[in-house]
mmCIF file of C-alpha atoms in Angstrom:
data_model
loop_
_atom_site.group_PDB
_atom_site.id
_atom_site.type_symbol
_atom_site.label_atom_id
_atom_site.label_comp_id
_atom_site.label_asym_id
_atom_site.label_seq_id
_atom_site.Cartn_x
_atom_site.Cartn_y
_atom_site.Cartn_z
ATOM 1 C CA MET A 1 62.240 4.634 -71.637
ATOM 2 C CA ASN A 2 64.155 3.121 -74.535
ATOM 3 C CA PRO A 3 65.709 5.782 -76.799
ATOM 4 C CA VAL A 4 64.658 6.051 -80.430
ATOM 5 C CA ASN A 5 66.493 6.773 -83.669
ATOM 6 C CA GLU A 6 69.924 6.687 -81.919
ATOM 7 C CA THR A 7 72.106 6.180 -84.959
ATOM 8 C CA PRO A 8 72.507 8.704 -87.795
ATOM 9 C CA TYR A 9 70.697 7.542 -90.931
ATOM 10 C CA TYR A 10 72.558 7.659 -94.213
ATOM 11 C CA MET A 11 70.149 7.307 -97.080
ATOM 12 C CA PRO A 12 71.700 5.378 -99.979
ATOM 13 C CA LYS A 13 72.361 7.343 -103.164
ATOM 14 C CA ASP A 14 70.182 4.846 -105.049
ATOM 15 C CA ALA A 15 67.469 4.827 -102.378
ATOM 16 C CA THR A 16 64.132 3.122 -103.039
ATOM 17 C CA TRP A 17 61.098 5.020 -101.810
ATOM 18 C CA LEU A 18 57.548 3.722 -101.381
ATOM 19 C CA ILE A 19 54.881 6.373 -100.963
ATOM 20 C CA THR A 20 51.174 5.859 -100.358
ATOM 21 C CA GLY A 21 48.453 8.300 -101.396
ATOM 22 C CA CYS A 22 50.320 9.729 -104.397
ATOM 23 C CA SER A 23 47.326 10.961 -106.402
ATOM 24 C CA THR A 24 47.301 14.488 -104.953
ATOM 25 C CA GLY A 25 48.739 16.821 -102.327
ATOM 26 C CA ILE A 26 51.827 15.893 -100.323
ATOM 27 C CA GLY A 27 51.996 12.392 -101.761
ATOM 28 C CA ARG A 28 52.104 13.745 -105.335
ATOM 29 C CA ALA A 29 54.604 16.467 -104.494
ATOM 30 C CA LEU A 30 56.923 13.944 -102.868
ATOM 31 C CA ALA A 31 56.547 11.462 -105.709
ATOM 32 C CA GLU A 32 57.444 14.153 -108.184
ATOM 33 C CA LEU A 33 60.442 15.134 -106.103
ATOM 34 C CA ILE A 34 61.757 11.565 -105.850
ATOM 35 C CA ALA A 35 61.134 10.980 -109.570
ATOM 36 C CA SER A 36 63.335 13.997 -110.312
ATOM 37 C CA LYS A 37 66.320 12.365 -108.567
ATOM 38 C CA PRO A 38 68.075 10.321 -111.291
ATOM 39 C CA SER A 39 69.607 7.793 -108.884
ATOM 40 C CA HIS A 40 66.496 7.107 -106.816
ATOM 41 C CA HIS A 41 63.800 4.480 -107.298
ATOM 42 C CA LEU A 42 60.140 5.196 -106.676
ATOM 43 C CA ILE A 43 57.135 2.997 -105.882
ATOM 44 C CA ALA A 44 54.209 5.414 -106.162
ATOM 45 C CA THR A 45 50.872 4.086 -105.029
ATOM 46 C CA ALA A 46 47.203 5.128 -105.046
ATOM 47 C CA ARG A 47 43.840 3.442 -104.838
ATOM 48 C CA ASP A 48 43.367 4.289 -108.505
ATOM 49 C CA PRO A 49 46.728 4.143 -110.363
ATOM 50 C CA SER A 50 45.290 6.114 -113.255
ATOM 51 C CA THR A 51 45.631 9.196 -111.018
ATOM 52 C CA LEU A 52 49.416 8.728 -111.262
ATOM 53 C CA SER A 53 49.540 9.667 -114.948
ATOM 54 C CA TYR A 54 51.714 12.655 -114.096
ATOM 55 C CA LEU A 55 54.603 10.120 -113.689
ATOM 56 C CA PRO A 56 56.262 8.576 -116.729
ATOM 57 C CA ASP A 57 55.288 5.066 -117.846
ATOM 58 C CA ASN A 58 58.562 4.071 -119.446
ATOM 59 C CA ASP A 59 61.062 4.791 -116.684
ATOM 60 C CA PRO A 60 62.342 1.601 -115.030
ATOM 61 C CA ARG A 61 63.114 3.512 -111.875
ATOM 62 C CA ILE A 62 59.437 4.287 -111.344
ATOM 63 C CA LEU A 63 56.745 1.791 -110.521
ATOM 64 C CA LYS A 64 53.074 2.839 -110.269
ATOM 65 C CA LEU A 65 50.860 0.479 -108.310
ATOM 66 C CA ALA A 66 47.346 0.176 -106.966
ATOM 67 C CA LEU A 67 47.240 0.136 -103.203
ATOM 68 C CA ASP A 68 44.272 0.368 -100.858
ATOM 69 C CA VAL A 69 45.618 0.541 -97.272
ATOM 70 C CA THR A 70 42.296 -0.751 -95.942
ATOM 71 C CA GLN A 71 42.771 -4.014 -97.909
ATOM 72 C CA PRO A 72 45.631 -6.137 -96.542
ATOM 73 C CA SER A 73 45.722 -8.263 -99.694
ATOM 74 C CA THR A 74 46.599 -5.228 -101.876
ATOM 75 C CA ILE A 75 49.424 -4.318 -99.545
ATOM 76 C CA GLY A 76 51.012 -7.745 -99.834
ATOM 77 C CA ALA A 77 50.540 -7.721 -103.601
ATOM 78 C CA CYS A 78 52.102 -4.247 -103.848
ATOM 79 C CA PHE A 79 55.205 -5.221 -101.964
ATOM 80 C CA ALA A 80 55.557 -8.470 -103.897
ATOM 81 C CA THR A 81 55.281 -6.695 -107.251
ATOM 82 C CA ALA A 82 57.856 -4.094 -106.178
ATOM 83 C CA ALA A 83 60.261 -6.841 -105.137
ATOM 84 C CA THR A 84 59.892 -8.553 -108.493
ATOM 85 C CA HIS A 85 60.317 -5.301 -110.442
ATOM 86 C CA PHE A 86 63.404 -4.123 -108.627
ATOM 87 C CA GLY A 87 65.007 -7.567 -108.063
ATOM 88 C CA SER A 88 63.740 -10.096 -105.566
ATOM 89 C CA GLN A 89 67.185 -11.200 -104.412
ATOM 90 C CA ASP A 90 68.448 -7.804 -103.314
ATOM 91 C CA PHE A 91 65.222 -5.807 -103.012
ATOM 92 C CA HIS A 92 65.296 -3.363 -100.135
ATOM 93 C CA LEU A 93 63.111 -0.472 -99.109
ATOM 94 C CA ASP A 94 65.011 2.514 -97.826
ATOM 95 C CA VAL A 95 62.234 5.022 -97.204
ATOM 96 C CA VAL A 96 58.489 4.348 -96.783
ATOM 97 C CA VAL A 97 56.024 7.205 -96.520
ATOM 98 C CA ASN A 98 52.553 6.537 -95.038
ATOM 99 C CA ASN A 99 50.662 9.409 -96.558
ATOM 100 C CA ALA A 100 47.247 7.902 -97.484
ATOM 101 C CA GLY A 101 44.431 9.307 -95.399
ATOM 102 C CA TYR A 102 41.456 11.639 -95.174
ATOM 103 C CA SER A 103 39.573 13.806 -92.689
ATOM 104 C CA LEU A 104 36.174 13.103 -91.187
ATOM 105 C CA SER A 105 34.687 16.316 -89.782
ATOM 106 C CA GLY A 106 31.360 17.487 -88.477
ATOM 107 C CA ASP A 107 29.200 16.934 -85.432
ATOM 108 C CA THR A 108 30.596 13.984 -83.552
ATOM 109 C CA GLU A 109 27.261 12.927 -82.122
ATOM 110 C CA SER A 110 25.874 12.238 -85.556
ATOM 111 C CA ALA A 111 28.757 10.098 -86.822
ATOM 112 C CA THR A 112 27.693 6.659 -88.029
ATOM 113 C CA GLU A 113 29.385 3.409 -87.073
ATOM 114 C CA GLU A 114 30.627 3.091 -90.641
ATOM 115 C CA GLN A 115 32.116 6.576 -90.631
ATOM 116 C CA MET A 116 33.875 5.973 -87.301
ATOM 117 C CA HIS A 117 35.420 2.707 -88.397
ATOM 118 C CA GLU A 118 36.380 3.851 -91.881
ATOM 119 C CA GLN A 119 38.283 6.824 -90.477
ATOM 120 C CA LEU A 120 40.367 4.640 -88.156
ATOM 121 C CA GLU A 121 40.660 1.892 -90.739
ATOM 122 C CA THR A 122 42.272 4.198 -93.276
ATOM 123 C CA ASN A 123 44.304 6.673 -91.200
ATOM 124 C CA PHE A 124 45.453 4.341 -88.435
ATOM 125 C CA PHE A 125 45.198 0.662 -89.382
ATOM 126 C CA GLY A 126 46.244 1.402 -92.948
ATOM 127 C CA THR A 127 49.345 3.153 -91.700
ATOM 128 C CA VAL A 128 50.026 0.266 -89.310
ATOM 129 C CA ARG A 129 49.729 -2.379 -92.038
ATOM 130 C CA VAL A 130 52.137 -0.674 -94.419
ATOM 131 C CA ALA A 131 54.631 0.237 -91.682
ATOM 132 C CA MET A 132 54.790 -3.300 -90.295
ATOM 133 C CA LYS A 133 55.436 -4.763 -93.776
ATOM 134 C CA ALA A 134 58.126 -2.108 -94.292
ATOM 135 C CA VAL A 135 59.832 -3.023 -91.010
ATOM 136 C CA GLU A 136 59.804 -6.683 -91.941
ATOM 137 C CA ILE A 137 61.616 -5.921 -95.221
ATOM 138 C CA MET A 138 64.044 -3.406 -93.694
ATOM 139 C CA ARG A 139 64.917 -5.781 -90.909
ATOM 140 C CA GLN A 140 65.515 -8.856 -93.070
ATOM 141 C CA GLY A 141 66.838 -7.297 -96.259
ATOM 142 C CA PRO A 142 70.409 -6.868 -97.467
ATOM 143 C CA GLU A 143 72.789 -4.813 -95.380
ATOM 144 C CA ARG A 144 71.907 -1.328 -96.520
ATOM 145 C CA GLY A 145 72.179 0.646 -93.302
ATOM 146 C CA GLY A 146 68.604 0.404 -91.995
ATOM 147 C CA GLY A 147 65.579 2.308 -93.196
ATOM 148 C CA LEU A 148 63.227 5.186 -92.515
ATOM 149 C CA VAL A 149 59.444 5.172 -92.100
ATOM 150 C CA PHE A 150 57.606 8.496 -92.339
ATOM 151 C CA ASN A 151 54.130 8.355 -90.795
ATOM 152 C CA MET A 152 51.999 11.314 -91.708
ATOM 153 C CA SER A 153 50.525 12.698 -88.524
ATOM 154 C CA SER A 154 49.423 16.303 -88.160
ATOM 155 C CA LEU A 155 49.088 19.166 -85.737
ATOM 156 C CA ALA A 156 45.832 17.250 -85.183
ATOM 157 C CA GLY A 157 47.898 14.465 -83.626
ATOM 158 C CA VAL A 158 48.881 16.763 -80.779
ATOM 159 C CA CYS A 159 46.188 19.405 -80.503
ATOM 160 C CA ALA A 160 42.469 18.615 -80.618
ATOM 161 C CA PHE A 161 39.894 20.938 -82.138
ATOM 162 C CA PRO A 162 36.093 20.701 -82.121
ATOM 163 C CA GLY A 163 34.293 18.979 -84.945
ATOM 164 C CA HIS A 164 37.079 16.541 -85.858
ATOM 165 C CA ALA A 165 36.963 13.985 -83.022
ATOM 166 C CA PHE A 166 37.513 10.848 -85.090
ATOM 167 C CA TYR A 167 40.182 12.412 -87.244
ATOM 168 C CA HIS A 168 42.021 13.417 -84.053
ATOM 169 C CA ALA A 169 41.529 9.921 -82.641
ATOM 170 C CA SER A 170 43.162 8.433 -85.767
ATOM 171 C CA LYS A 171 46.167 10.782 -85.594
ATOM 172 C CA TYR A 172 46.601 10.423 -81.823
ATOM 173 C CA ALA A 173 46.642 6.652 -82.449
ATOM 174 C CA VAL A 174 49.290 7.055 -85.149
ATOM 175 C CA GLU A 175 51.419 9.094 -82.737
ATOM 176 C CA GLY A 176 51.231 6.589 -79.879
ATOM 177 C CA TRP A 177 51.717 3.591 -82.089
ATOM 178 C CA THR A 178 54.697 5.067 -83.879
ATOM 179 C CA GLU A 179 56.501 6.065 -80.680
ATOM 180 C CA SER A 180 55.919 2.671 -79.169
ATOM 181 C CA VAL A 181 57.144 0.719 -82.192
ATOM 182 C CA ALA A 182 60.119 3.000 -82.613
ATOM 183 C CA ARG A 183 61.186 2.026 -79.098
ATOM 184 C CA GLU A 184 60.918 -1.674 -80.032
ATOM 185 C CA MET A 185 63.514 -1.441 -82.734
ATOM 186 C CA SER A 186 66.932 -2.935 -82.137
ATOM 187 C CA PRO A 187 69.684 -0.291 -82.513
ATOM 188 C CA GLU A 188 71.488 -2.775 -84.787
ATOM 189 C CA TRP A 189 68.706 -2.539 -87.352
ATOM 190 C CA ASN A 190 68.873 1.298 -87.580
ATOM 191 C CA ILE A 191 65.219 1.398 -88.562
ATOM 192 C CA ASN A 192 64.010 4.949 -87.925
ATOM 193 C CA PHE A 193 60.584 6.438 -87.568
ATOM 194 C CA CYS A 194 59.457 10.038 -88.069
ATOM 195 C CA LEU A 195 56.066 11.566 -87.412
ATOM 196 C CA VAL A 196 55.377 14.408 -89.802
ATOM 197 C CA GLU A 197 53.183 17.023 -88.143
ATOM 198 C CA PRO A 198 52.272 19.904 -90.444
ATOM 199 C CA ALA A 199 49.649 22.494 -89.625
ATOM 200 C CA GLY A 200 47.596 23.667 -92.606
ATOM 201 C CA VAL A 201 48.708 22.439 -96.055
ATOM 202 C CA LYS A 202 47.343 23.607 -99.428
ATOM 203 C CA THR A 203 45.978 20.276 -100.569
ATOM 204 C CA ASN A 204 42.496 19.020 -101.300
ATOM 205 C CA PHE A 205 42.512 17.468 -97.815
ATOM 206 C CA GLU A 206 39.826 19.853 -96.655
ATOM 207 C CA GLY A 207 38.090 19.435 -99.979
ATOM 208 C CA HIS A 208 37.817 16.131 -101.872
ATOM 209 C CA SER A 209 39.728 14.316 -99.104
ATOM 210 C CA ARG A 210 37.339 15.454 -96.424
ATOM 211 C CA THR A 211 34.061 13.790 -95.551
ATOM 212 C CA HIS A 212 31.356 15.127 -93.236
ATOM 213 C CA THR A 213 28.992 13.732 -90.673
ATOM 214 C CA ALA A 214 25.354 14.754 -91.033
ATOM 215 C CA PRO A 215 24.483 18.011 -89.241
ATOM 216 C CA HIS A 216 23.088 17.552 -85.754
ATOM 217 C CA PRO A 217 20.357 20.067 -84.734
ATOM 218 C CA ALA A 218 21.776 20.332 -81.210
ATOM 219 C CA TYR A 219 24.925 21.945 -82.623
ATOM 220 C CA ASP A 220 23.544 24.332 -85.247
ATOM 221 C CA ASP A 221 23.981 27.488 -83.178
ATOM 222 C CA PRO A 222 26.637 29.621 -84.964
ATOM 223 C CA GLU A 223 28.135 30.340 -81.528
ATOM 224 C CA MET A 224 28.985 26.677 -81.031
ATOM 225 C CA SER A 225 32.746 26.106 -81.110
ATOM 226 C CA SER A 226 32.563 23.667 -84.046
ATOM 227 C CA ARG A 227 30.593 26.175 -86.130
ATOM 228 C CA LYS A 228 33.107 28.924 -85.438
ATOM 229 C CA LEU A 229 35.970 26.643 -86.424
ATOM 230 C CA GLU A 230 34.197 25.787 -89.723
ATOM 231 C CA VAL A 231 33.999 29.495 -90.541
ATOM 232 C CA PHE A 232 37.669 29.963 -89.670
ATOM 233 C CA VAL A 233 38.782 26.980 -91.779
ATOM 234 C CA ASN A 234 36.681 27.952 -94.783
ATOM 235 C CA LYS A 235 37.986 31.511 -94.633
ATOM 236 C CA GLY A 236 41.569 30.255 -94.512
ATOM 237 C CA LEU A 237 40.950 27.951 -97.508
ATOM 238 C CA SER A 238 39.492 30.797 -99.556
ATOM 239 C CA MET A 239 42.517 32.922 -98.761
ATOM 240 C CA GLY A 240 44.947 30.223 -99.770
ATOM 241 C CA MET A 241 46.485 29.817 -96.353
ATOM 242 C CA GLY A 242 48.775 26.919 -95.554
ATOM 243 C CA LEU A 243 52.013 25.333 -96.660
ATOM 244 C CA GLU A 244 52.544 24.256 -100.251
ATOM 245 C CA PRO A 245 52.738 20.466 -100.591
ATOM 246 C CA ALA A 246 56.142 20.879 -102.274
ATOM 247 C CA VAL A 247 57.481 22.587 -99.163
ATOM 248 C CA VAL A 248 56.443 19.678 -96.951
ATOM 249 C CA ALA A 249 57.906 17.207 -99.476
ATOM 250 C CA LYS A 250 61.222 19.014 -99.509
ATOM 251 C CA ALA A 251 61.388 19.143 -95.692
ATOM 252 C CA MET A 252 60.840 15.361 -95.568
ATOM 253 C CA TYR A 253 63.517 14.732 -98.208
ATOM 254 C CA ASP A 254 65.967 16.945 -96.347
ATOM 255 C CA VAL A 255 65.407 15.008 -93.122
ATOM 256 C CA ALA A 256 65.976 11.696 -94.959
ATOM 257 C CA SER A 257 69.069 12.847 -96.814
ATOM 258 C CA GLN A 258 70.924 14.957 -94.190
ATOM 259 C CA GLY A 259 72.979 12.068 -92.791
ATOM 260 C CA GLU A 260 72.036 12.822 -89.222
ATOM 261 C CA LYS A 261 69.789 11.359 -86.508
ATOM 262 C CA ILE A 262 66.177 11.249 -87.587
ATOM 263 C CA PRO A 263 63.806 13.265 -85.320
ATOM 264 C CA LEU A 264 60.896 11.247 -83.986
ATOM 265 C CA ARG A 265 58.628 14.246 -84.559
ATOM 266 C CA LEU A 266 58.801 16.806 -87.336
ATOM 267 C CA PRO A 267 56.382 19.679 -86.790
ATOM 268 C CA LEU A 268 56.187 21.833 -89.904
ATOM 269 C CA SER A 269 55.531 25.563 -89.809
ATOM 270 C CA SER A 270 55.837 28.066 -86.972
ATOM 271 C CA THR A 271 52.058 27.685 -86.433
ATOM 272 C CA ALA A 272 52.467 23.973 -85.719
ATOM 273 C CA VAL A 273 55.372 24.595 -83.313
ATOM 274 C CA ASN A 274 53.667 27.393 -81.419
ATOM 275 C CA MET A 275 50.330 25.584 -81.058
ATOM 276 C CA MET A 276 52.086 22.441 -79.867
ATOM 277 C CA LYS A 277 53.957 24.462 -77.297
ATOM 278 C CA MET A 278 50.740 26.015 -76.101
ATOM 279 C CA ALA A 279 49.092 22.573 -75.871
ATOM 280 C CA LEU A 280 51.990 21.204 -73.849
ATOM 281 C CA GLN A 281 51.983 24.232 -71.546
ATOM 282 C CA GLU A 282 48.269 23.743 -70.929
ATOM 283 C CA LYS A 283 48.821 20.088 -70.053
ATOM 284 C CA ILE A 284 51.629 20.935 -67.640
ATOM 285 C CA LYS A 285 49.436 23.533 -65.985
ATOM 286 C CA ALA A 286 46.546 21.082 -65.674
ATOM 287 C CA LEU A 287 48.924 18.468 -64.291
ATOM 288 C CA GLU A 288 50.149 20.880 -61.631
ATOM 289 C CA GLU A 289 46.568 21.737 -60.665
ATOM 290 C CA VAL A 290 45.766 18.091 -59.863
ATOM 291 C CA GLU A 291 49.161 17.179 -58.439
ATOM 292 C CA GLY A 292 47.733 17.028 -54.931
ATOM 293 C CA LEU A 293 44.867 14.788 -55.988
ATOM 294 C CA ALA A 294 47.308 12.590 -57.885
ATOM 295 C CA ALA A 295 49.460 11.950 -54.799
ATOM 296 C CA VAL A 296 47.965 8.553 -54.024
ATOM 297 C CA GLU A 297 50.007 5.487 -53.254
ATOM 298 C CA SER A 298 49.219 1.878 -52.521
ATOM 299 C CA PRO A 299 49.743 0.861 -48.871
ATOM 300 C CA ALA A 300 53.171 -0.602 -48.265
ATOM 301 C CA LYS A 301 53.164 -4.373 -48.006
ATOM 302 C CA ARG A 302 54.297 -5.737 -44.649
#
């Protein structure tokens, strides 16, 4: 397969960052971090820009914009406004962070058509739309040494748990799409992709950014796996378990600024690494168990 992210990425000292989903959590933490760097430029976006009031209004380095990743027209408008603000002739995006998203959880069998489509529309297609526009600008812009696209995945993009089927589907899709597109990039462009895969993070993701399917009576037994996971997650939330958003933001900034090759995948926390290892080991074991059945070949043509 074609290699990815072959060339070290050197982020410019005056890098321009565009971040989606900056109202809370990781997006907010990262926006605050970039805003604290005097030489950097920031395009902070959210569906409701009034939620970005924590950022200054009178700093020319910082642009706060409305962006709904499910609405292609707002994406185009956002990029056009940013280009005008920072200079249309030499506008270049150095780092784009696809952070907007939410979690749909609950009994899969009771999910509505609208819930299914909205989950994929936001988490997957929204990411795709922003990333493709970013690639277009990075590829055609002034010679600035390429660019970097962070796509927020999750431990849920590698390991699947009960009661989150459509959320997992969206993150698995982000993983596959990102790896495929990363392999399409010409080495000359030096456009890099990185999948950020944290385990639990102390955000409102399992609160305000989480929606539920209606309970299904067939799954109401407390011994059902999805019910047990709910208890575990709620207990963890009440105990304050998980990474601080600022820790995730710093890890992402360090990857962007280290002047080295960008990893295609960035699992964050020992929990994420260990659970991913276990998942891969289970897949290898399952593969070995069916290796005999898999040994089928088409008859040789004469």
